[in-house]
Amino acid sequence: MATTVLDNRALGRATLARQLLLDRAELPVLNAVAHLGGLQAQEPQEPFTGLWSRLRAFDPAALDGLLTGRSVVRTHLMRRTVHLLTADDALAWRSRHAAMLRQRVLGTYRRELDGVDLDELAAAGHAVMADGEPRSMSELVRTLAGRWPEPGPRALGEMVIAALVPVVQTPPRGLWRTKAGVRNVLLSSWLGRDIHPPAPNGSDPVGESLVRRYLAAFGPAASADLRAWCGLAGLPAAVSAVRGELVAFRDSRGRELLDLPDAPRPDPGTPAPVRFLPAFDNVILGYHDRGRIIDDAHRGLSVAGARVVLVDGRVAATWSVDAGTVLVTPLRGLSRAERDAVTEEGHGLACFLSDDDSGSNNGHAGDSDRVRISASPH
């Protein structure tokens, strides 16, 4: 039997449904973070917008409570970037990512770290952090630099904090409207639980779980997309192990796409509402082939940290905020109806960001001075 081909529109609608962007979900914040497999969070305030766009009546205080209550953590994981993850996922996934984290730091600082025994450095870093005191990277490096003066503080600190020693960034970093520097504490100390050890006997239950979880939040997708999301190269065996549970499709380029059989794949004609996405949102960065949601001409925007607007399920504009006004810059011509829909959703966002009580997830276009849309490009 011929494999069903899914074009970019069909894939885009599936992605929006999985990412809670087709209909806002009634999920608790913790469940949403778990479903999404974490949210990219190197810019501390951006996940609040990401969750506002995905959840009904999202209250930033709920995420603050999860961070201070240690149910959600900020830590380096997928692709060596800072993510918001549930505590359970951070503990379960950290060991599986350890080798990738080392290699990613070495990819940047190989020359500086040449000759450094990384296992010895890891042990020394653990020993310093074992007292449970939150430390900045520079404070940690000062205690280690006497023993390893050659690499320089940046290379030494990045290798310890982002790779060798599993740490979390403690609140108030990452709380709503709070500016705070990064202070790190051992992940296991912060949570009072040990990180799950690597699986014995060459099995890879974590890898298999990552495949299922990724497809639930991003599928249908190719193995290269999975790799782009997590940064792990060694998942072919995990994909093979769960393949019998999955269904297969093709994209318009002929790539094989895998998916969970019962996951939502809406009709390509399903209307897609306007959505405002934060910088570095995984709905774009979580794929190798991003054509389902962004044109090739604009794919650099997401890497550069531009905030984007989805119109009819695709990136159609960028946005920023100035003095409480949401400023929208179209990347293509917008119809009158599309501009009205962008204004309405942008008003809701403006109210959310300014704590205006009228700022529900269903903004009202009447107060359009809170939203300014530039002229469309010719």
XYZ file of C-alpha atoms in Angstrom:
378
model
C 0.000 0.000 0.000
C 1.287 3.474 -0.869
C 2.350 5.603 2.104
C 0.193 8.679 2.667
C 1.950 11.920 1.735
C 1.434 14.864 4.079
C 2.103 18.309 2.623
C 3.334 21.256 4.664
C -0.172 22.457 5.399
C -1.215 19.071 6.812
C 1.992 18.878 8.846
C 1.523 22.427 10.076
C -1.972 21.731 11.339
C -0.746 18.600 13.127
C 2.039 20.603 14.755
C -0.355 23.323 15.905
C -2.655 20.709 17.432
C 0.205 18.971 19.282
C 1.678 22.266 20.430
C -1.624 23.502 21.902
C -1.688 26.313 19.337
C -4.782 25.277 17.394
C -7.022 25.509 20.450
C -5.897 26.813 23.804
C -5.833 23.954 26.296
C -7.431 23.690 29.719
C -4.325 21.969 31.075
C -2.622 22.793 34.373
C 0.718 24.502 33.726
C 2.740 21.515 34.977
C 0.934 19.180 32.571
C 1.507 21.607 29.698
C 5.261 21.815 30.371
C 5.385 18.017 30.493
C 3.343 17.585 27.308
C 5.556 20.012 25.399
C 8.716 18.214 26.529
C 9.859 21.446 28.126
C 10.064 24.992 26.815
C 13.229 26.653 25.613
C 14.004 29.302 28.203
C 17.390 30.958 27.824
C 15.468 34.244 27.698
C 13.801 34.010 31.131
C 10.534 35.838 30.375
C 9.762 34.188 27.033
C 8.102 30.988 28.355
C 5.349 33.098 29.923
C 4.263 34.280 26.468
C 4.621 30.756 25.119
C 2.263 29.416 27.784
C -0.164 32.355 27.444
C -0.521 31.485 23.744
C -1.207 27.817 24.557
C -3.343 27.777 27.723
C -6.698 29.255 28.629
C -6.575 31.834 31.420
C -2.842 31.300 32.000
C -1.692 32.914 35.247
C 2.043 33.662 35.483
C 1.824 33.059 39.232
C 1.149 29.386 38.489
C 4.506 29.000 36.743
C 6.244 31.008 39.471
C 4.779 28.633 42.037
C 6.045 25.600 40.158
C 9.553 27.070 39.990
C 9.727 28.070 43.637
C 7.987 24.821 44.629
C 10.631 22.851 42.688
C 8.172 21.038 40.418
C 9.650 22.793 37.349
C 13.331 23.605 36.885
C 15.535 25.656 34.576
C 18.477 23.612 33.357
C 20.717 23.007 30.345
C 19.452 20.031 28.415
C 18.222 19.718 24.831
C 20.781 21.146 22.386
C 22.720 22.511 25.419
C 20.183 25.317 25.754
C 18.361 26.304 28.918
C 14.936 24.681 29.119
C 12.044 24.758 31.532
C 11.352 21.124 32.384
C 9.319 19.250 34.921
C 11.448 17.978 37.780
C 10.587 14.398 36.830
C 11.753 14.871 33.228
C 14.961 16.632 34.262
C 15.908 13.742 36.551
C 14.914 11.085 34.017
C 16.570 12.661 30.967
C 19.768 14.262 32.292
C 22.056 11.212 32.153
C 20.963 10.424 28.588
C 22.044 13.916 27.494
C 25.372 14.002 29.377
C 27.667 12.913 26.529
C 25.966 15.300 24.083
C 26.373 18.200 26.518
C 30.117 17.504 26.819
C 30.533 17.312 23.073
C 28.605 20.533 22.482
C 30.783 22.464 24.930
C 33.919 20.916 23.437
C 32.684 21.980 20.021
C 33.039 25.567 21.200
C 36.001 25.319 23.585
C 38.012 22.300 22.396
C 41.243 24.245 22.079
C 40.918 25.901 25.496
C 40.079 22.614 27.208
C 42.756 20.538 25.482
C 44.550 18.430 28.079
C 41.931 18.900 30.807
C 40.788 15.628 32.390
C 37.042 16.185 32.223
C 36.214 13.442 34.730
C 38.576 15.034 37.216
C 37.055 18.457 36.540
C 33.566 17.024 37.018
C 34.510 15.517 40.371
C 36.009 18.814 41.526
C 32.932 20.736 40.411
C 30.634 18.324 42.222
C 32.718 18.633 45.368
C 32.430 22.422 45.369
C 28.683 22.368 44.726
C 27.948 19.590 47.221
C 27.209 22.053 50.038
C 23.975 23.079 48.283
C 24.885 26.785 48.191
C 23.721 28.575 45.022
C 26.682 29.939 43.082
C 27.174 32.007 39.973
C 29.403 30.527 37.313
C 32.147 33.032 38.122
C 32.038 32.096 41.826
C 32.394 28.440 40.955
C 35.217 29.105 38.502
C 37.169 31.069 41.098
C 37.371 27.953 43.244
C 38.569 25.813 40.332
C 40.836 28.176 38.391
C 43.834 27.646 40.657
C 43.886 23.999 39.642
C 42.980 24.638 35.980
C 44.280 28.108 35.071
C 44.876 27.450 31.357
C 41.357 27.164 29.898
C 40.194 30.582 31.064
C 37.054 31.257 33.092
C 34.484 31.085 30.292
C 35.537 27.706 28.911
C 35.979 26.230 32.388
C 32.657 27.566 33.627
C 30.656 26.513 30.579
C 32.038 22.985 30.718
C 31.230 22.570 34.413
C 27.841 24.315 34.528
C 26.409 23.357 31.133
C 27.799 19.836 30.851
C 29.734 18.117 33.616
C 27.748 18.992 36.733
C 23.937 18.725 36.535
C 22.641 21.977 38.012
C 19.503 24.084 38.027
C 19.198 27.849 37.866
C 17.492 28.816 41.090
C 14.686 31.350 41.478
C 14.289 34.295 41.391
C 15.863 33.703 37.958
C 13.010 32.964 35.574
C 10.171 34.336 37.699
C 7.556 36.649 36.164
C 8.855 40.183 35.645
C 11.915 39.469 37.755
C 15.441 40.306 36.720
C 17.973 38.142 38.499
C 21.378 36.720 37.710
C 22.033 33.022 37.244
C 22.800 31.124 40.442
C 23.296 27.395 40.187
C 22.735 24.530 42.589
C 23.028 20.773 42.085
C 19.931 19.338 40.442
C 19.832 16.460 42.915
C 20.255 18.778 45.913
C 17.531 21.137 44.698
C 15.037 18.337 44.153
C 16.105 16.062 46.988
C 16.230 13.158 44.542
C 18.990 11.476 42.594
C 19.344 11.748 38.845
C 18.348 8.520 37.155
C 21.466 6.503 36.266
C 22.158 5.393 32.703
C 20.325 2.218 31.734
C 22.340 -1.019 32.025
C 23.003 -3.623 29.349
C 22.920 -1.232 26.424
C 19.164 -0.731 26.644
C 17.774 2.773 26.117
C 14.400 3.233 27.811
C 14.985 6.990 28.071
C 15.695 7.240 24.353
C 12.538 5.288 23.588
C 10.544 7.564 25.892
C 12.031 10.624 24.175
C 10.884 9.310 20.786
C 7.310 8.852 22.019
C 7.238 12.166 23.869
C 8.671 14.051 20.909
C 6.128 12.629 18.499
C 3.288 13.411 20.915
C 4.317 17.078 20.933
C 5.836 17.532 17.453
C 4.812 14.664 15.173
C 4.536 13.521 12.479
C 8.295 13.957 12.152
C 11.463 12.480 10.700
C 14.371 11.132 12.694
C 16.348 14.225 11.673
C 13.661 16.402 13.291
C 13.905 14.432 16.534
C 17.675 14.907 16.469
C 17.287 18.641 15.854
C 15.026 18.953 18.903
C 17.051 17.066 21.478
C 20.559 17.273 20.051
C 21.108 13.542 20.542
C 22.639 11.706 17.605
C 22.308 8.217 19.013
C 18.590 7.547 18.778
C 18.303 5.247 15.717
C 18.183 2.200 18.008
C 15.455 3.795 20.109
C 13.442 4.622 16.981
C 13.860 1.057 15.773
C 12.770 -0.303 19.155
C 9.449 1.592 19.101
C 8.824 1.507 15.353
C 6.261 -1.256 15.753
C 4.117 1.151 17.807
C 4.212 3.867 15.151
C 2.613 4.750 11.833
C 4.566 6.093 8.858
C 3.926 8.849 6.329
C 5.955 10.726 3.720
C 6.401 14.440 3.328
C 6.391 16.207 -0.028
C 10.177 15.728 -0.245
C 9.822 11.968 0.211
C 11.211 11.828 3.763
C 9.747 9.170 6.040
C 7.754 10.672 8.900
C 6.836 8.663 11.986
C 3.957 9.292 14.349
C 1.882 7.898 17.178
C -1.171 6.212 15.650
C -3.804 7.997 17.725
C -2.230 11.466 17.838
C -4.231 14.336 16.271
C -3.715 15.032 12.585
C -6.386 17.625 11.773
C -7.779 18.213 8.323
C -5.443 20.610 6.464
C -8.404 22.962 5.991
C -8.896 23.409 9.731
C -8.854 27.155 10.526
C -5.733 28.197 12.445
C -6.003 31.205 14.779
C -3.422 33.950 15.051
C -0.807 33.124 17.675
C 2.068 35.190 19.060
C 5.165 33.092 19.774
C 8.065 34.006 22.055
C 11.714 34.074 21.073
C 13.280 30.656 20.425
C 9.980 28.774 20.583
C 10.461 25.054 20.041
C 7.522 24.952 17.636
C 10.073 26.248 15.112
C 13.433 25.171 16.541
C 12.190 21.637 17.266
C 12.521 20.546 13.631
C 15.314 20.036 11.134
C 12.894 20.785 8.296
C 10.936 23.813 9.477
C 8.992 24.195 6.230
C 5.739 23.149 7.878
C 5.591 26.431 9.780
C 8.113 28.940 8.380
C 9.342 29.810 4.887
C 13.004 29.083 4.160
C 13.580 32.788 3.533
C 12.633 33.541 7.141
C 14.007 30.545 9.036
C 16.962 32.591 10.313
C 14.550 34.724 12.353
C 13.933 31.976 14.874
C 17.627 31.302 15.402
C 18.211 35.041 15.877
C 15.606 35.187 18.629
C 12.904 37.105 16.783
C 9.408 36.791 18.209
C 7.022 35.734 15.479
C 3.311 35.807 14.693
C 1.531 32.825 13.163
C -1.218 33.705 10.674
C -3.087 30.819 9.089
C -0.622 28.501 10.788
C 2.595 29.998 9.378
C 5.089 32.641 10.409
C 3.777 35.836 8.793
C 5.168 38.644 10.976
C 7.513 39.503 13.804
C 6.528 41.355 16.964
C 8.016 43.366 19.806
C 6.724 45.528 22.651
C 7.373 49.217 23.209
C 5.823 51.137 26.118
C 2.981 48.654 26.454
C 2.171 48.596 22.739
C 2.606 45.417 20.696
C 4.396 46.310 17.453
C 3.829 43.902 14.556
C 5.976 43.880 11.404
C 4.446 41.774 8.606
C 6.679 39.557 6.500
C 4.033 39.264 3.777
C 0.869 41.042 2.749
C -1.949 40.659 5.276
C -5.592 40.864 4.291
C -7.962 43.148 6.179
C -9.411 40.125 8.015
C -5.917 38.917 8.934
C -4.909 42.361 10.219
C -8.066 42.463 12.338
C -7.299 39.024 13.775
C -3.688 40.023 14.515
C -4.935 43.194 16.217
C -7.391 41.267 18.369
C -4.868 38.669 19.523
C -2.192 41.336 19.938
C -4.502 43.320 22.192
C -4.955 40.278 24.410
C -1.177 39.892 24.576
C -0.652 43.574 25.377
C -3.124 43.293 28.247
C -1.449 40.115 29.523
C 1.986 41.701 29.488
C 0.688 44.798 31.306
C -1.575 43.005 33.828
C -4.680 44.662 32.405
C -7.708 42.706 33.667
C -9.292 42.921 30.217
C -6.386 40.911 28.838
C -7.986 37.511 28.649
C -6.861 35.086 25.967
C -9.585 36.600 23.824
C -8.544 40.188 23.409
C -10.848 42.846 21.984
C -9.807 44.841 18.970
C -11.590 47.938 20.162
C -8.543 49.095 22.077
C -6.393 48.878 18.963
C -4.020 51.605 20.149
C -2.361 48.811 22.153
C -1.370 47.174 18.855
C 0.415 48.774 15.922
C 0.854 46.895 12.654
C 3.390 48.203 10.167
C 2.621 48.418 6.482
C 2.887 45.098 4.696
C 5.961 44.602 2.495
C 5.456 45.052 -1.224
